[in-house]
Structures are given as C-alpha cells and as structure tokens.
Amino acid sequence: MAVGPGVRVTEAVGVLLAAGAGTRMGRPKALVTDPDGTPWLHVGVHALLDGGCDRVVVVLGAAAERARALLPRRDGVTVVVAEDWAAGPGASLVAGLAAVTGSATACVSLVDLPGLPATAVRRVLGDGGRPRTLRRAVFGDRPGHPVLVGSAHRASLVDAVAADPGDRRAGAWLRRAGVAQVDCTDLWDGTDRDRPTASGLSTDGRRGAS
C-alpha cells in the first residue's frame, strides 16, 4: 500500500515512566497532583494520547497500587510494574520498552513533566512510523523528552541501559546513535520537577500543601 509523506505506517506507543520513589520530591512522583488536584499521571497520559500515540504504557514501581488508582480512564492505557524499579531509572525504561513489541515505535516521556503539551509530543512524533526513527525533544542546547525510539533501535537501547540500570546510560547511547534533535523551545520550557513547589503539591489525588 502506498503511504504518503508524513503518514505513520506503524503503531506509536507512548511509554510514561513513573516508577521512582521521588526522593527529592518526598514521595513517589506517580502520586503527585497539581494544586488543582490533577494527577501528574493524568497529564502525562493525556499529552501522549492527544499528541498522537495510539496507546500508552505506564510504568509503575514505588507505591504502584496507590498510583494505579490515579490513572485516567481512557482506552488504550495499560500498566506494567517494574519490579526492580529501585535499581535505578534504567530499570523502568527497560520495563517500558519491553512492553513495546513488533514494529511499533516507542515515544518515551516522564511523569515529572506536568507542563508537557500534546503539541510537543506531536512535533517529536512526526510520522513516527519508520523502524530507524530516533528523535528527541531539545530545549536550546538542553536535551529533554519526549524521546522517540523506532523498532530497529529498541533492543540496542535496552541492552545499553540494562548493563547498569542505576546509571543514566540512555542519554549517552542516544548521542552515540545519532539521535535527531527536535527543537521544542517555542512550545514549553521542558523542565522536569524534582522538588515540591511553594504552591503546594498533594498525593493520592487530594488537594493540599506538600
């Protein structure tokens, strides 16, 4: 079948990493909500789906059962639990990529990006359907998320990260592999949130100060 330019030919699977304990935040980030009560899990899932992903895999770990209750009720949202999440951030990435099979492209994002707009996901996704796709959002000279990983690259990235899940090897691997940079500076600042803010963050979906 002929496929025109910009038309995706394979499935795009959002992978939302939300497994960590959130030591600097003081709680697992999968439990954090904005001051208006919106769970960060909702923001991340909606951004990926509204940005063009066909479905989303949410990777949980710390407080997984409590976090599961905060997931939005939307079609195409599934959960995997990284049982070894405490080994480091690479463990949740490996678990998430393992849930993306066949020719699908993985669109990886983080739960601690509550400012992530769907427009940034859409821009990084592009046609999103080529096996050798390898793209990431950048903000000036600073790399960020989402990161798009085509099927031809998944196994190599998993091998690199699994070698030491406590280390941040994914960024180094992406640079070596020649990841294409997609400037998203005009859409938002790309900042992740590692600490509570003065405006107050709550857990378990309840509003209130941190």
Backbone as JSON, one array per atom type, in Angstrom:
{
  "sequence": "MAVGPGVRVTEAVGVLLAAGAGTRMGRPKALVTDPDGTPWLHVGVHALLDGGCDRVVVVLGAAAERARALLPRRDGVTVVVAEDWAAGPGASLVAGLAAVTGSATACVSLVDLPGLPATAVRRVLGDGGRPRTLRRAVFGDRPGHPVLVGSAHRASLVDAVAADPGDRRAGAWLRRAGVAQVDCTDLWDGTDRDRPTASGLSTDGRRGAS",
  "N": [[0.85, -1.2, 0.0], [0.56, 2.2, -0.88], [2.07, 4.89, 0.84], [1.75, 8.14, 1.88], [3.84, 11.12, 2.33], [4.66, 11.92, 5.71], [2.74, 10.31, 6.83], [1.93, 8.0, 9.26], [3.1, 4.7, 9.48], [3.32, 2.61, 11.2], [2.45, 1.48, 14.53], [2.41, 3.83, 17.21], [3.6, 3.89, 20.4], [3.09, 5.29, 23.46], [5.26, 5.65, 26.23], [5.19, 6.03, 29.5], [7.17, 6.91, 32.07], [7.04, 6.23, 35.41], [7.97, 5.21, 37.83], [9.7, 5.72, 39.95], [10.9, 6.47, 43.36], [10.91, 9.12, 44.06], [12.67, 10.69, 45.73], [13.74, 13.31, 46.2], [11.43, 14.74, 45.83], [9.96, 13.87, 47.92], [8.05, 11.95, 47.91], [6.64, 9.27, 45.93], [6.6, 10.17, 42.52], [4.51, 9.4, 40.95], [2.33, 9.69, 42.52], [1.84, 12.33, 42.81], [-0.02, 15.35, 42.59], [-1.19, 18.23, 40.78], [-1.75, 21.56, 42.16], [-4.48, 21.99, 41.68], [-5.57, 19.55, 41.92], [-5.22, 17.75, 39.86], [-3.87, 14.72, 38.84], [-0.45, 14.04, 38.14], [-0.06, 11.8, 36.6], [-2.35, 11.78, 34.99], [-1.88, 14.05, 33.4], [0.44, 13.34, 31.97], [-0.38, 11.0, 30.55], [-2.56, 11.97, 29.03], [-1.24, 13.89, 27.45], [0.41, 12.29, 25.83], [-1.44, 10.62, 24.46], [-3.17, 12.53, 23.28], [-1.31, 13.79, 21.76], [-0.84, 12.08, 19.68], [-0.09, 9.39, 20.06], [-0.92, 5.94, 19.76], [-1.54, 4.24, 21.83], [-0.86, 3.96, 25.39], [1.66, 2.95, 27.6], [2.04, 2.75, 30.97], [4.57, 2.91, 33.28], [4.92, 1.69, 36.4], [6.14, 1.58, 39.82], [7.37, 2.21, 42.68], [4.97, 2.42, 45.25], [2.97, 1.31, 43.64], [0.31, 0.25, 43.56], [-1.26, 2.23, 44.78], [-0.78, 4.29, 43.0], [-1.9, 3.27, 40.68], [-4.6, 3.68, 40.99], [-4.88, 6.32, 40.34], [-4.78, 6.62, 37.65], [-5.95, 7.84, 34.47], [-9.15, 7.13, 33.07], [-9.06, 6.02, 30.2], [-9.31, 4.68, 26.94], [-6.89, 2.37, 25.77], [-4.86, 2.59, 27.64], [-2.46, 1.05, 29.52], [-0.8, -0.78, 32.16], [2.47, -1.51, 33.32], [4.48, -3.02, 35.77], [7.54, -2.21, 37.09], [9.37, -4.33, 38.63], [11.91, -4.24, 39.67], [12.37, -1.56, 40.15], [13.75, -0.03, 42.06], [16.4, -0.33, 41.45], [17.21, 1.67, 39.8], [16.79, 4.41, 37.39], [17.02, 3.3, 34.85], [15.88, 0.79, 35.01], [13.1, 1.07, 34.93], [12.81, 2.12, 32.38], [13.68, -0.04, 30.8], [11.66, -1.89, 31.44], [9.44, -0.58, 30.37], [10.07, -0.35, 27.6], [10.15, -3.03, 26.98], [7.52, -3.65, 26.84], [6.72, -2.72, 24.46], [6.26, -3.92, 21.36], [7.03, -5.79, 18.31], [6.8, -3.93, 15.29], [6.34, -1.47, 16.34], [6.78, 1.97, 17.33], [8.38, 3.52, 20.06], [7.42, 6.11, 22.22], [8.83, 7.9, 24.51], [8.29, 9.29, 27.7], [8.28, 11.26, 30.76], [6.88, 11.13, 34.07], [7.24, 13.35, 35.64], [6.91, 15.71, 34.23], [4.87, 17.86, 34.25], [4.16, 20.01, 32.71], [4.17, 19.27, 30.09], [3.08, 19.68, 26.83], [0.61, 18.46, 24.48], [1.25, 19.26, 21.94], [4.03, 19.24, 21.81], [4.59, 16.52, 21.95], [3.39, 15.74, 19.56], [4.99, 17.06, 17.71], [7.53, 15.86, 18.06], [6.86, 13.26, 17.51], [6.25, 13.28, 14.77], [6.16, 11.61, 11.67], [6.56, 9.21, 12.83], [6.73, 6.47, 12.2], [8.81, 4.92, 11.19], [11.19, 2.3, 11.17], [13.85, 3.0, 11.82], [13.67, 5.36, 13.13], [14.75, 7.88, 15.32], [14.51, 10.18, 17.59], [14.55, 13.17, 19.59], [13.18, 15.55, 21.9], [14.5, 18.82, 22.26], [15.65, 21.65, 24.11], [16.76, 24.53, 23.45], [20.1, 24.15, 24.03], [19.71, 21.97, 25.58], [18.94, 18.63, 26.18], [15.85, 16.77, 26.23], [12.57, 15.48, 26.87], [9.69, 14.45, 24.95], [11.16, 11.26, 23.86], [11.74, 9.55, 20.92], [11.81, 6.27, 19.82], [12.54, 4.11, 17.37], [11.64, 0.8, 16.12], [13.91, -0.55, 15.22], [15.9, 0.24, 16.91], [15.3, -0.41, 19.53], [16.14, -2.8, 20.93], [18.92, -2.5, 21.13], [19.12, -0.17, 22.69], [17.88, -1.05, 25.05], [19.72, -3.06, 25.83], [21.98, -1.48, 26.37], [21.12, 0.1, 28.52], [20.3, -1.8, 30.41], [22.68, -2.85, 31.21], [23.6, -1.35, 33.33], [21.35, -0.37, 35.28], [21.18, 1.56, 37.22], [22.55, 3.71, 36.36], [22.63, 6.62, 34.22], [22.48, 5.81, 31.35], [21.08, 6.0, 29.03], [20.99, 8.53, 27.77], [23.65, 8.88, 26.88], [23.82, 6.74, 25.11], [21.93, 7.5, 23.18], [23.15, 9.77, 22.09], [25.44, 8.63, 20.91], [24.21, 7.05, 19.03], [23.3, 8.83, 17.23], [20.99, 10.48, 17.58], [18.29, 12.42, 16.36], [17.64, 15.85, 16.79], [14.89, 17.64, 17.99], [13.65, 20.7, 18.05], [11.87, 22.17, 20.61], [11.51, 24.48, 21.93], [9.84, 26.65, 21.58], [7.42, 25.74, 22.44], [7.27, 24.91, 25.12], [9.1, 24.92, 28.3], [10.38, 22.57, 28.92], [11.14, 21.64, 31.44], [11.78, 19.38, 34.07], [10.25, 18.39, 37.18], [11.56, 18.06, 40.23], [11.31, 18.61, 42.88], [9.15, 19.66, 45.62], [6.96, 22.5, 45.21], [6.42, 25.94, 46.14], [3.73, 26.48, 45.82], [2.43, 24.22, 46.48], [1.93, 20.72, 46.44], [0.1, 17.73, 46.17], [-0.78, 14.38, 47.3], [-2.1, 11.17, 46.24], [-4.31, 12.16, 44.91], [-5.58, 14.08, 46.44], [-6.21, 17.47, 47.24], [-3.95, 19.95, 48.46], [-1.31, 21.23, 50.59], [2.17, 20.39, 50.24]],
  "CA": [[0.0, 0.0, 0.0], [1.33, 3.44, -0.92], [1.93, 5.73, 2.02], [2.22, 9.47, 1.57], [4.75, 11.74, 3.29], [4.1, 12.34, 6.98], [1.71, 9.37, 7.28], [2.55, 6.96, 10.08], [2.83, 3.38, 8.95], [3.32, 1.64, 12.29], [1.88, 1.95, 15.78], [3.23, 4.62, 18.12], [3.22, 3.55, 21.77], [3.64, 6.15, 24.5], [5.8, 4.97, 27.41], [5.27, 7.03, 30.56], [7.96, 6.36, 33.17], [6.51, 6.78, 36.67], [8.24, 4.15, 38.79], [10.66, 6.07, 41.0], [10.45, 6.81, 44.71], [10.8, 10.56, 44.2], [13.33, 11.04, 46.99], [13.8, 14.76, 46.36], [10.06, 15.23, 45.91], [9.42, 13.48, 49.21], [7.03, 10.95, 47.67], [6.68, 8.82, 44.53], [6.01, 11.18, 41.65], [3.26, 8.87, 40.41], [1.24, 10.06, 43.43], [1.77, 13.78, 42.94], [-1.02, 16.07, 41.8], [-1.08, 19.68, 40.75], [-2.57, 22.19, 43.2], [-5.91, 21.9, 41.38], [-5.99, 18.17, 42.13], [-4.99, 16.9, 38.68], [-2.69, 13.87, 38.99], [0.56, 14.1, 37.08], [-0.28, 10.68, 35.7], [-3.34, 12.21, 34.0], [-1.26, 15.0, 32.46], [1.34, 12.62, 31.08], [-1.13, 10.1, 29.66], [-3.33, 12.77, 28.07], [-0.33, 14.51, 26.5], [0.87, 11.28, 24.88], [-2.55, 10.21, 23.6], [-3.64, 13.66, 22.48], [-0.24, 14.15, 20.85], [-0.81, 11.19, 18.54], [0.21, 7.99, 20.36], [-2.07, 5.05, 19.62], [-1.82, 3.75, 23.17], [0.16, 4.36, 26.36], [2.08, 2.03, 28.66], [2.5, 3.48, 32.15], [5.47, 2.07, 34.07], [4.85, 2.0, 37.83], [7.08, 0.87, 40.67], [7.09, 2.6, 44.05], [3.55, 2.7, 45.53], [2.3, 1.02, 42.37], [-1.14, 0.06, 43.68], [-1.88, 3.54, 45.01], [-0.67, 5.06, 41.75], [-2.8, 2.71, 39.68], [-5.92, 4.27, 41.2], [-4.87, 7.69, 39.83], [-4.7, 6.63, 36.19], [-7.18, 8.25, 33.81], [-9.91, 6.05, 32.43], [-9.1, 6.22, 28.76], [-8.97, 3.49, 26.17], [-5.51, 2.27, 25.3], [-3.9, 2.83, 28.72], [-2.13, -0.16, 30.26], [0.23, -0.62, 33.2], [3.45, -2.53, 33.66], [5.17, -2.71, 37.02], [8.97, -2.53, 37.09], [9.59, -4.91, 39.96], [13.25, -3.84, 40.12], [12.44, -0.11, 39.98], [14.71, 0.56, 42.99], [17.75, -0.44, 40.89], [17.57, 2.91, 39.13], [15.86, 4.84, 36.34], [17.09, 2.42, 33.69], [15.03, -0.39, 35.2], [11.75, 1.37, 34.46], [12.89, 2.25, 30.93], [13.73, -1.39, 30.24], [10.32, -2.48, 31.57], [8.54, 0.07, 29.44], [10.39, -0.72, 26.23], [9.82, -4.44, 26.79], [6.08, -3.74, 26.57], [6.51, -2.26, 23.08], [6.69, -5.09, 20.58], [6.86, -5.74, 16.86], [7.36, -2.79, 14.56], [5.88, -0.23, 16.96], [7.73, 2.98, 17.77], [8.15, 3.94, 21.44], [7.53, 7.54, 22.5], [9.11, 7.84, 25.94], [8.19, 10.53, 28.45], [8.44, 11.13, 32.21], [5.73, 11.62, 34.81], [7.52, 14.62, 36.31], [6.85, 16.78, 33.25], [3.45, 18.24, 34.23], [3.93, 21.06, 31.72], [4.3, 18.73, 28.73], [1.89, 19.84, 25.99], [0.43, 17.49, 23.4], [1.9, 19.76, 20.73], [5.43, 18.79, 21.81], [4.55, 15.11, 21.58], [3.06, 15.67, 18.14], [6.15, 17.5, 16.92], [8.58, 14.83, 18.14], [6.35, 12.05, 16.87], [6.36, 13.39, 13.32], [5.45, 10.48, 11.07], [6.64, 8.22, 13.9], [6.48, 5.12, 11.78], [9.94, 4.28, 10.5], [11.95, 1.49, 12.14], [15.1, 3.61, 12.25], [13.38, 6.65, 13.75], [15.39, 8.15, 16.6], [14.33, 11.62, 17.74], [14.26, 13.62, 20.95], [12.94, 16.97, 22.1], [15.57, 19.6, 22.87], [15.24, 22.99, 24.52], [18.05, 25.19, 23.3], [21.15, 23.12, 23.98], [19.41, 21.0, 26.64], [18.09, 17.53, 25.74], [14.72, 16.51, 27.1], [11.58, 14.49, 26.45], [9.71, 13.01, 24.67], [12.18, 10.63, 23.03], [11.12, 8.59, 20.01], [12.74, 5.17, 19.54], [11.99, 3.17, 16.4], [11.8, -0.62, 16.45], [15.27, -1.02, 14.91], [16.82, 0.69, 17.95], [14.85, -0.74, 20.88], [16.94, -3.83, 21.59], [20.24, -1.94, 21.44], [18.96, 0.74, 23.81], [17.63, -1.87, 26.24], [20.98, -3.7, 26.22], [22.87, -0.48, 26.95], [20.61, 0.54, 29.82], [20.25, -2.94, 31.32], [24.03, -3.12, 31.72], [23.69, -0.69, 34.62], [20.11, 0.39, 35.37], [21.32, 2.67, 38.16], [23.26, 4.79, 35.69], [21.83, 7.26, 33.17], [23.18, 5.46, 30.12], [20.24, 6.21, 27.85], [21.4, 9.76, 27.09], [24.9, 8.63, 26.17], [23.53, 5.86, 23.98], [21.24, 8.29, 22.15], [24.14, 10.61, 21.4], [26.27, 7.77, 20.06], [23.4, 6.51, 17.94], [22.98, 9.9, 16.3], [19.6, 10.91, 17.73], [17.93, 13.69, 15.75], [17.13, 16.81, 17.76], [13.67, 18.34, 17.58], [13.56, 21.87, 18.91], [10.52, 22.41, 21.13], [11.65, 25.63, 22.83], [8.7, 27.57, 21.43], [6.2, 25.12, 22.95], [7.34, 24.96, 26.6], [10.5, 25.0, 28.73], [10.96, 21.23, 29.04], [11.71, 21.42, 32.77], [11.18, 18.38, 34.96], [10.07, 18.9, 38.54], [12.1, 17.08, 41.17], [11.07, 19.03, 44.27], [7.87, 20.35, 45.84], [6.99, 23.94, 44.99], [5.77, 26.73, 47.18], [2.29, 26.48, 45.61], [1.88, 23.03, 47.12], [1.58, 19.55, 45.66], [-0.54, 16.77, 47.05], [-0.66, 12.99, 46.9], [-3.31, 10.35, 46.23], [-5.45, 12.85, 44.33], [-6.17, 15.06, 47.34], [-5.62, 18.78, 47.16], [-3.37, 20.37, 49.72], [0.11, 21.57, 50.57], [3.07, 19.25, 50.38]],
  "C": [[0.88, 1.24, 0.0], [1.03, 4.29, 0.29], [2.52, 7.08, 1.71], [3.16, 10.01, 2.62], [4.02, 12.15, 4.57], [3.01, 11.43, 7.51], [2.39, 8.24, 8.05], [2.14, 5.59, 9.57], [2.89, 2.29, 10.02], [2.73, 2.29, 13.54], [2.89, 2.78, 16.56], [2.73, 4.38, 19.54], [3.89, 4.53, 22.73], [4.11, 5.31, 25.68], [6.02, 6.04, 28.47], [5.97, 6.42, 31.77], [7.56, 7.05, 34.48], [6.78, 5.83, 37.83], [9.04, 4.57, 40.01], [10.04, 6.46, 42.33], [10.33, 8.3, 44.94], [11.44, 11.07, 45.49], [13.35, 12.55, 47.22], [12.42, 15.39, 46.44], [9.44, 14.92, 47.27], [8.3, 12.46, 49.11], [7.19, 10.44, 46.24], [5.98, 9.83, 43.64], [4.72, 10.7, 40.99], [2.07, 9.22, 41.29], [1.01, 11.55, 43.49], [0.64, 14.33, 42.06], [-0.66, 17.55, 41.78], [-1.96, 20.29, 41.85], [-4.08, 22.11, 42.94], [-6.45, 20.47, 41.5], [-5.77, 17.25, 40.95], [-3.75, 16.04, 38.87], [-1.72, 14.05, 37.83], [0.41, 12.95, 36.1], [-1.3, 11.04, 34.62], [-2.68, 13.08, 32.93], [-0.39, 14.26, 31.46], [0.63, 11.73, 30.09], [-1.88, 10.91, 28.61], [-2.41, 13.4, 27.02], [0.11, 13.51, 25.43], [-0.26, 10.86, 23.93], [-3.01, 11.35, 22.7], [-2.58, 14.12, 21.47], [-0.06, 13.18, 19.7], [-0.42, 9.74, 18.81], [-1.06, 7.16, 20.27], [-2.49, 4.46, 20.95], [-0.68, 4.15, 24.08], [0.39, 3.24, 27.36], [2.64, 2.89, 29.8], [3.33, 2.53, 33.0], [5.44, 2.54, 35.52], [5.87, 1.17, 38.59], [6.78, 1.15, 42.12], [5.61, 2.96, 44.19], [2.68, 2.41, 44.31], [0.79, 0.91, 42.52], [-1.85, 1.37, 43.96], [-1.85, 4.37, 43.73], [-1.66, 4.56, 40.71], [-4.2, 3.34, 39.77], [-6.01, 5.69, 40.64], [-4.84, 7.76, 38.31], [-6.02, 7.09, 35.58], [-7.86, 7.07, 33.15], [-10.08, 6.38, 30.95], [-8.72, 4.93, 28.07], [-7.5, 3.53, 25.77], [-4.46, 2.53, 26.36], [-3.7, 1.53, 29.48], [-0.99, 0.12, 31.22], [1.18, -1.79, 33.18], [4.15, -2.08, 34.93], [6.62, -3.16, 36.89], [9.32, -3.04, 38.48], [10.94, -4.5, 40.53], [13.45, -2.34, 40.02], [13.5, 0.54, 40.87], [16.14, 0.48, 42.48], [18.18, 0.84, 40.18], [16.64, 3.22, 37.98], [15.88, 3.95, 35.1], [16.16, 1.23, 33.79], [13.62, -0.12, 34.68], [11.74, 1.56, 32.94], [12.9, 0.89, 30.26], [12.35, -2.04, 30.3], [9.35, -1.88, 30.57], [8.8, -0.32, 28.0], [10.07, -2.19, 25.95], [8.34, -4.63, 26.46], [5.73, -3.25, 25.18], [7.09, -3.32, 22.15], [6.5, -4.85, 19.08], [7.49, -4.52, 16.24], [6.99, -1.45, 15.19], [7.05, 0.68, 17.35], [7.38, 3.4, 19.19], [8.37, 5.45, 21.56], [7.62, 7.69, 24.01], [9.01, 9.23, 26.57], [8.26, 10.21, 29.94], [7.23, 11.71, 32.92], [5.97, 12.98, 35.44], [7.68, 15.78, 35.32], [5.4, 17.28, 33.16], [3.14, 19.38, 33.27], [3.94, 20.57, 30.29], [3.02, 18.93, 27.93], [1.82, 18.77, 24.91], [1.11, 17.94, 22.13], [3.35, 19.34, 20.66], [5.51, 17.32, 21.44], [4.32, 14.97, 20.08], [4.26, 16.05, 17.27], [7.25, 16.44, 16.92], [8.13, 13.57, 17.4], [6.51, 12.12, 15.36], [5.56, 12.29, 12.64], [5.52, 9.27, 11.99], [6.6, 6.77, 13.48], [7.62, 4.42, 11.08], [10.79, 3.52, 11.51], [13.2, 2.17, 12.66], [14.91, 5.03, 12.81], [14.09, 6.76, 15.1], [15.42, 9.67, 16.77], [14.11, 11.96, 19.21], [14.02, 15.11, 20.97], [14.17, 17.62, 22.71], [15.04, 21.01, 23.12], [16.5, 23.84, 24.56], [19.11, 24.11, 23.14], [20.91, 22.02, 25.01], [18.49, 19.9, 26.11], [16.96, 17.28, 26.73], [13.84, 15.4, 26.57], [10.41, 15.21, 25.78], [10.91, 12.59, 23.82], [11.5, 9.54, 22.21], [12.15, 7.54, 19.62], [12.06, 4.17, 18.61], [12.36, 1.73, 16.73], [13.21, -1.13, 16.19], [16.26, -0.68, 16.01], [16.5, 0.15, 19.34], [15.78, -1.71, 21.59], [18.3, -3.29, 21.99], [20.16, -0.98, 22.63], [18.72, -0.03, 25.1], [18.91, -2.52, 26.73], [21.9, -2.69, 26.92], [22.43, -0.09, 28.35], [20.62, -0.59, 30.83], [21.61, -3.27, 31.9], [24.26, -2.46, 33.07], [22.47, 0.2, 34.79], [20.17, 1.54, 36.36], [22.0, 3.87, 37.55], [22.36, 5.38, 34.61], [22.52, 7.05, 31.82], [22.37, 5.79, 28.87], [20.69, 7.44, 27.06], [22.68, 9.57, 26.3], [24.67, 7.75, 24.96], [22.86, 6.64, 22.85], [22.22, 9.16, 21.38], [25.0, 9.77, 20.46], [25.49, 7.29, 18.84], [22.96, 7.58, 16.95], [21.54, 10.37, 16.37], [19.38, 12.28, 17.09], [17.29, 14.59, 16.8], [15.94, 17.56, 17.19], [13.46, 19.5, 18.54], [12.11, 22.14, 19.3], [10.5, 23.64, 22.04], [10.45, 26.56, 22.75], [7.42, 27.01, 22.03], [6.13, 25.1, 24.47], [8.8, 24.88, 26.98], [11.15, 23.65, 28.94], [11.47, 20.86, 30.41], [10.99, 20.31, 33.52], [11.14, 18.94, 36.38], [10.46, 17.82, 39.54], [11.76, 17.38, 42.61], [9.7, 19.68, 44.4], [8.05, 21.85, 45.59], [6.21, 24.65, 46.09], [4.25, 26.7, 47.04], [1.62, 25.23, 46.17], [1.51, 21.94, 46.14], [0.99, 18.55, 46.63], [-0.35, 15.36, 46.53], [-2.02, 12.32, 46.93], [-4.53, 11.12, 45.74], [-6.1, 13.86, 45.23], [-5.47, 16.38, 47.19], [-5.02, 19.15, 48.5], [-1.9, 20.65, 49.56], [0.94, 20.32, 50.75], [3.71, 19.25, 51.75]]
}
